[in-house]
JSON list of C-alpha atoms in Angstrom, two decimals:
[
{"chain": "A", "resi": 1, "resn": "PRO", "atom": "CA", "xyz": [0.00, 0.00, 0.00]},
{"chain": "A", "resi": 2, "resn": "THR", "atom": "CA", "xyz": [1.04, 3.50, -0.67]},
{"chain": "A", "resi": 3, "resn": "VAL", "atom": "CA", "xyz": [1.48, 6.23, 1.93]},
{"chain": "A", "resi": 4, "resn": "CYS", "atom": "CA", "xyz": [-1.71, 7.84, 0.67]},
{"chain": "A", "resi": 5, "resn": "ASP", "atom": "CA", "xyz": [-3.59, 4.59, 1.13]},
{"chain": "A", "resi": 6, "resn": "VAL", "atom": "CA", "xyz": [-2.23, 4.16, 4.70]},
{"chain": "A", "resi": 7, "resn": "THR", "atom": "CA", "xyz": [-3.13, 7.76, 5.60]},
{"chain": "A", "resi": 8, "resn": "THR", "atom": "CA", "xyz": [-6.61, 7.30, 4.17]},
{"chain": "A", "resi": 9, "resn": "LEU", "atom": "CA", "xyz": [-7.00, 4.05, 6.12]},
{"chain": "A", "resi": 10, "resn": "LYS", "atom": "CA", "xyz": [-5.84, 5.73, 9.34]},
{"chain": "A", "resi": 11, "resn": "ASP", "atom": "CA", "xyz": [-8.28, 8.61, 8.75]},
{"chain": "A", "resi": 12, "resn": "ASN", "atom": "CA", "xyz": [-11.10, 6.14, 8.06]},
{"chain": "A", "resi": 13, "resn": "ILE", "atom": "CA", "xyz": [-10.25, 4.16, 11.20]},
{"chain": "A", "resi": 14, "resn": "THR", "atom": "CA", "xyz": [-10.20, 7.36, 13.27]},
{"chain": "A", "resi": 15, "resn": "ALA", "atom": "CA", "xyz": [-13.52, 8.45, 11.79]},
{"chain": "A", "resi": 16, "resn": "LEU", "atom": "CA", "xyz": [-15.02, 5.02, 12.43]},
{"chain": "A", "resi": 17, "resn": "SER", "atom": "CA", "xyz": [-13.70, 5.07, 16.01]},
{"chain": "A", "resi": 18, "resn": "ARG", "atom": "CA", "xyz": [-15.38, 8.45, 16.57]},
{"chain": "A", "resi": 19, "resn": "THR", "atom": "CA", "xyz": [-18.60, 7.15, 15.03]},
{"chain": "A", "resi": 20, "resn": "ILE", "atom": "CA", "xyz": [-18.48, 4.05, 17.26]},
{"chain": "A", "resi": 21, "resn": "GLU", "atom": "CA", "xyz": [-17.92, 6.25, 20.32]},
{"chain": "A", "resi": 22, "resn": "GLU", "atom": "CA", "xyz": [-20.83, 8.51, 19.33]},
{"chain": "A", "resi": 23, "resn": "LEU", "atom": "CA", "xyz": [-23.04, 5.47, 18.81]},
{"chain": "A", "resi": 24, "resn": "ARG", "atom": "CA", "xyz": [-22.02, 4.09, 22.23]},
{"chain": "A", "resi": 25, "resn": "ASN", "atom": "CA", "xyz": [-22.93, 7.44, 23.80]},
{"chain": "A", "resi": 26, "resn": "GLN", "atom": "CA", "xyz": [-26.28, 7.40, 21.99]},
{"chain": "A", "resi": 27, "resn": "VAL", "atom": "CA", "xyz": [-26.94, 3.83, 23.16]},
{"chain": "A", "resi": 28, "resn": "THR", "atom": "CA", "xyz": [-26.07, 4.83, 26.74]},
{"chain": "A", "resi": 29, "resn": "SER", "atom": "CA", "xyz": [-28.38, 7.83, 26.48]},
{"chain": "A", "resi": 30, "resn": "LEU", "atom": "CA", "xyz": [-31.17, 5.72, 25.00]},
{"chain": "A", "resi": 31, "resn": "ASN", "atom": "CA", "xyz": [-30.73, 3.10, 27.71]},
{"chain": "A", "resi": 32, "resn": "GLN", "atom": "CA", "xyz": [-31.07, 5.81, 30.36]},
{"chain": "A", "resi": 33, "resn": "LYS", "atom": "CA", "xyz": [-34.17, 7.20, 28.64]},
{"chain": "A", "resi": 34, "resn": "ASN", "atom": "CA", "xyz": [-35.56, 3.67, 28.46]},
{"chain": "A", "resi": 35, "resn": "GLU", "atom": "CA", "xyz": [-34.95, 3.16, 32.20]},
{"chain": "A", "resi": 36, "resn": "ASP", "atom": "CA", "xyz": [-36.65, 6.50, 32.90]},
{"chain": "A", "resi": 37, "resn": "LEU", "atom": "CA", "xyz": [-39.65, 5.44, 30.80]},
{"chain": "A", "resi": 38, "resn": "VAL", "atom": "CA", "xyz": [-39.82, 2.09, 32.59]},
{"chain": "A", "resi": 39, "resn": "ASP", "atom": "CA", "xyz": [-39.83, 3.98, 35.90]},
{"chain": "A", "resi": 40, "resn": "GLN", "atom": "CA", "xyz": [-42.61, 6.25, 34.65]},
{"chain": "A", "resi": 41, "resn": "VAL", "atom": "CA", "xyz": [-44.67, 3.28, 33.47]},
{"chain": "A", "resi": 42, "resn": "THR", "atom": "CA", "xyz": [-44.17, 1.59, 36.84]},
{"chain": "A", "resi": 43, "resn": "ILE", "atom": "CA", "xyz": [-45.38, 4.73, 38.61]},
{"chain": "A", "resi": 44, "resn": "GLN", "atom": "CA", "xyz": [-48.34, 5.05, 36.24]},
{"chain": "A", "resi": 45, "resn": "ASN", "atom": "CA", "xyz": [-49.23, 1.39, 36.73]},
{"chain": "A", "resi": 46, "resn": "GLN", "atom": "CA", "xyz": [-49.19, 1.92, 40.50]},
{"chain": "A", "resi": 47, "resn": "THR", "atom": "CA", "xyz": [-51.37, 5.01, 40.07]},
{"chain": "A", "resi": 48, "resn": "VAL", "atom": "CA", "xyz": [-53.84, 3.02, 37.96]},
{"chain": "A", "resi": 49, "resn": "LYS", "atom": "CA", "xyz": [-53.89, 0.29, 40.61]},
{"chain": "A", "resi": 50, "resn": "ASP", "atom": "CA", "xyz": [-54.42, 2.88, 43.37]},
{"chain": "A", "resi": 51, "resn": "LEU", "atom": "CA", "xyz": [-57.26, 4.47, 41.40]},
{"chain": "A", "resi": 52, "resn": "GLY", "atom": "CA", "xyz": [-58.81, 1.04, 40.85]},
{"chain": "A", "resi": 53, "resn": "ASP", "atom": "CA", "xyz": [-58.61, 0.37, 44.60]},
{"chain": "A", "resi": 54, "resn": "GLN", "atom": "CA", "xyz": [-60.19, 3.75, 45.31]},
{"chain": "A", "resi": 55, "resn": "ALA", "atom": "CA", "xyz": [-62.96, 3.02, 42.80]},
{"chain": "A", "resi": 56, "resn": "THR", "atom": "CA", "xyz": [-63.62, -0.30, 44.54]},
{"chain": "A", "resi": 57, "resn": "ASP", "atom": "CA", "xyz": [-63.72, 1.45, 47.92]},
{"chain": "A", "resi": 58, "resn": "LEU", "atom": "CA", "xyz": [-66.12, 4.07, 46.57]},
{"chain": "A", "resi": 59, "resn": "LYS", "atom": "CA", "xyz": [-68.38, 1.36, 45.13]},
{"chain": "A", "resi": 60, "resn": "GLU", "atom": "CA", "xyz": [-68.49, -0.30, 48.54]},
{"chain": "A", "resi": 61, "resn": "ILE", "atom": "CA", "xyz": [-69.25, 3.02, 50.25]},
{"chain": "A", "resi": 62, "resn": "ASN", "atom": "CA", "xyz": [-71.94, 3.73, 47.65]},
{"chain": "A", "resi": 63, "resn": "LYS", "atom": "CA", "xyz": [-73.50, 0.32, 48.31]},
{"chain": "A", "resi": 64, "resn": "GLU", "atom": "CA", "xyz": [-73.47, 0.97, 52.06]},
{"chain": "A", "resi": 65, "resn": "LEU", "atom": "CA", "xyz": [-75.11, 4.36, 51.50]},
{"chain": "A", "resi": 66, "resn": "GLU", "atom": "CA", "xyz": [-77.74, 2.82, 49.24]},
{"chain": "A", "resi": 67, "resn": "ASP", "atom": "CA", "xyz": [-78.48, 0.25, 51.95]},
{"chain": "A", "resi": 68, "resn": "LYS", "atom": "CA", "xyz": [-78.80, 3.04, 54.54]},
{"chain": "A", "resi": 69, "resn": "VAL", "atom": "CA", "xyz": [-81.14, 5.00, 52.27]},
{"chain": "A", "resi": 70, "resn": "THR", "atom": "CA", "xyz": [-83.25, 1.89, 51.76]},
{"chain": "A", "resi": 71, "resn": "THR", "atom": "CA", "xyz": [-83.40, 1.37, 55.53]},
{"chain": "A", "resi": 72, "resn": "GLN", "atom": "CA", "xyz": [-84.32, 5.03, 56.09]},
{"chain": "A", "resi": 73, "resn": "ASN", "atom": "CA", "xyz": [-87.05, 4.79, 53.46]},
{"chain": "A", "resi": 74, "resn": "GLU", "atom": "CA", "xyz": [-88.42, 1.70, 55.18]},
{"chain": "A", "resi": 75, "resn": "ASN", "atom": "CA", "xyz": [-88.31, 3.53, 58.52]},
{"chain": "A", "resi": 76, "resn": "ILE", "atom": "CA", "xyz": [-90.17, 6.48, 57.01]},
{"chain": "A", "resi": 77, "resn": "GLU", "atom": "CA", "xyz": [-92.82, 4.14, 55.63]},
{"chain": "A", "resi": 78, "resn": "ASP", "atom": "CA", "xyz": [-93.17, 2.50, 59.07]},
{"chain": "A", "resi": 79, "resn": "LEU", "atom": "CA", "xyz": [-93.54, 5.93, 60.68]},
{"chain": "A", "resi": 80, "resn": "ARG", "atom": "CA", "xyz": [-96.23, 6.87, 58.14]},
{"chain": "A", "resi": 81, "resn": "ASP", "atom": "CA", "xyz": [-98.07, 3.67, 59.02]},
{"chain": "A", "resi": 82, "resn": "HIS", "atom": "CA", "xyz": [-97.81, 4.55, 62.73]},
{"chain": "A", "resi": 83, "resn": "VAL", "atom": "CA", "xyz": [-99.09, 8.07, 62.07]},
{"chain": "A", "resi": 84, "resn": "THR", "atom": "CA", "xyz": [-102.03, 6.64, 60.13]},
{"chain": "A", "resi": 85, "resn": "THR", "atom": "CA", "xyz": [-102.74, 4.24, 62.99]},
{"chain": "A", "resi": 86, "resn": "LEU", "atom": "CA", "xyz": [-102.56, 7.09, 65.52]},
{"chain": "A", "resi": 87, "resn": "ARG", "atom": "CA", "xyz": [-104.91, 9.22, 63.42]},
{"chain": "A", "resi": 88, "resn": "ASP", "atom": "CA", "xyz": [-107.35, 6.33, 63.18]},
{"chain": "A", "resi": 89, "resn": "ASN", "atom": "CA", "xyz": [-107.13, 5.78, 66.93]},
{"chain": "A", "resi": 90, "resn": "ASN", "atom": "CA", "xyz": [-107.60, 9.50, 67.53]},
{"chain": "A", "resi": 91, "resn": "GLU", "atom": "CA", "xyz": [-110.70, 9.59, 65.34]},
{"chain": "A", "resi": 92, "resn": "TYR", "atom": "CA", "xyz": [-112.05, 6.54, 67.13]},
{"chain": "A", "resi": 93, "resn": "LEU", "atom": "CA", "xyz": [-111.44, 8.15, 70.51]},
{"chain": "A", "resi": 94, "resn": "ILE", "atom": "CA", "xyz": [-113.14, 11.36, 69.37]},
{"chain": "A", "resi": 95, "resn": "GLU", "atom": "CA", "xyz": [-116.17, 9.37, 68.21]},
{"chain": "A", "resi": 96, "resn": "GLU", "atom": "CA", "xyz": [-116.27, 7.42, 71.47]},
{"chain": "A", "resi": 97, "resn": "THR", "atom": "CA", "xyz": [-115.91, 10.59, 73.50]},
{"chain": "A", "resi": 98, "resn": "THR", "atom": "CA", "xyz": [-118.71, 12.24, 71.51]},
{"chain": "A", "resi": 99, "resn": "ILE", "atom": "CA", "xyz": [-120.95, 9.26, 72.15]},
{"chain": "A", "resi": 100, "resn": "LEU", "atom": "CA", "xyz": [-120.13, 9.27, 75.85]},
{"chain": "A", "resi": 101, "resn": "VAL", "atom": "CA", "xyz": [-120.74, 13.00, 76.18]},
{"chain": "A", "resi": 102, "resn": "SER", "atom": "CA", "xyz": [-124.08, 12.76, 74.44]}
]
């Protein structure tokens, strides 16, 4: 090989070495970005799980509240029945009192 060929080869090797180093740096950077993304996905997955747990808790609370409302409605209906019974008894007593007074 001629001197020109050797110089060209050395220059090419140097250029390739720089390119390889740049590519290694890019791979390192991409690996770090990938790790960061994995961390973000892990955090987001935990957040989704936490939100799912909260939704489950809220469904249970909602069910308990619905049960309490149903119980309260039943209690109100019972009280209405008692009021009706008391009114009927009151009317009966008024009639009986009227009869006794006459």
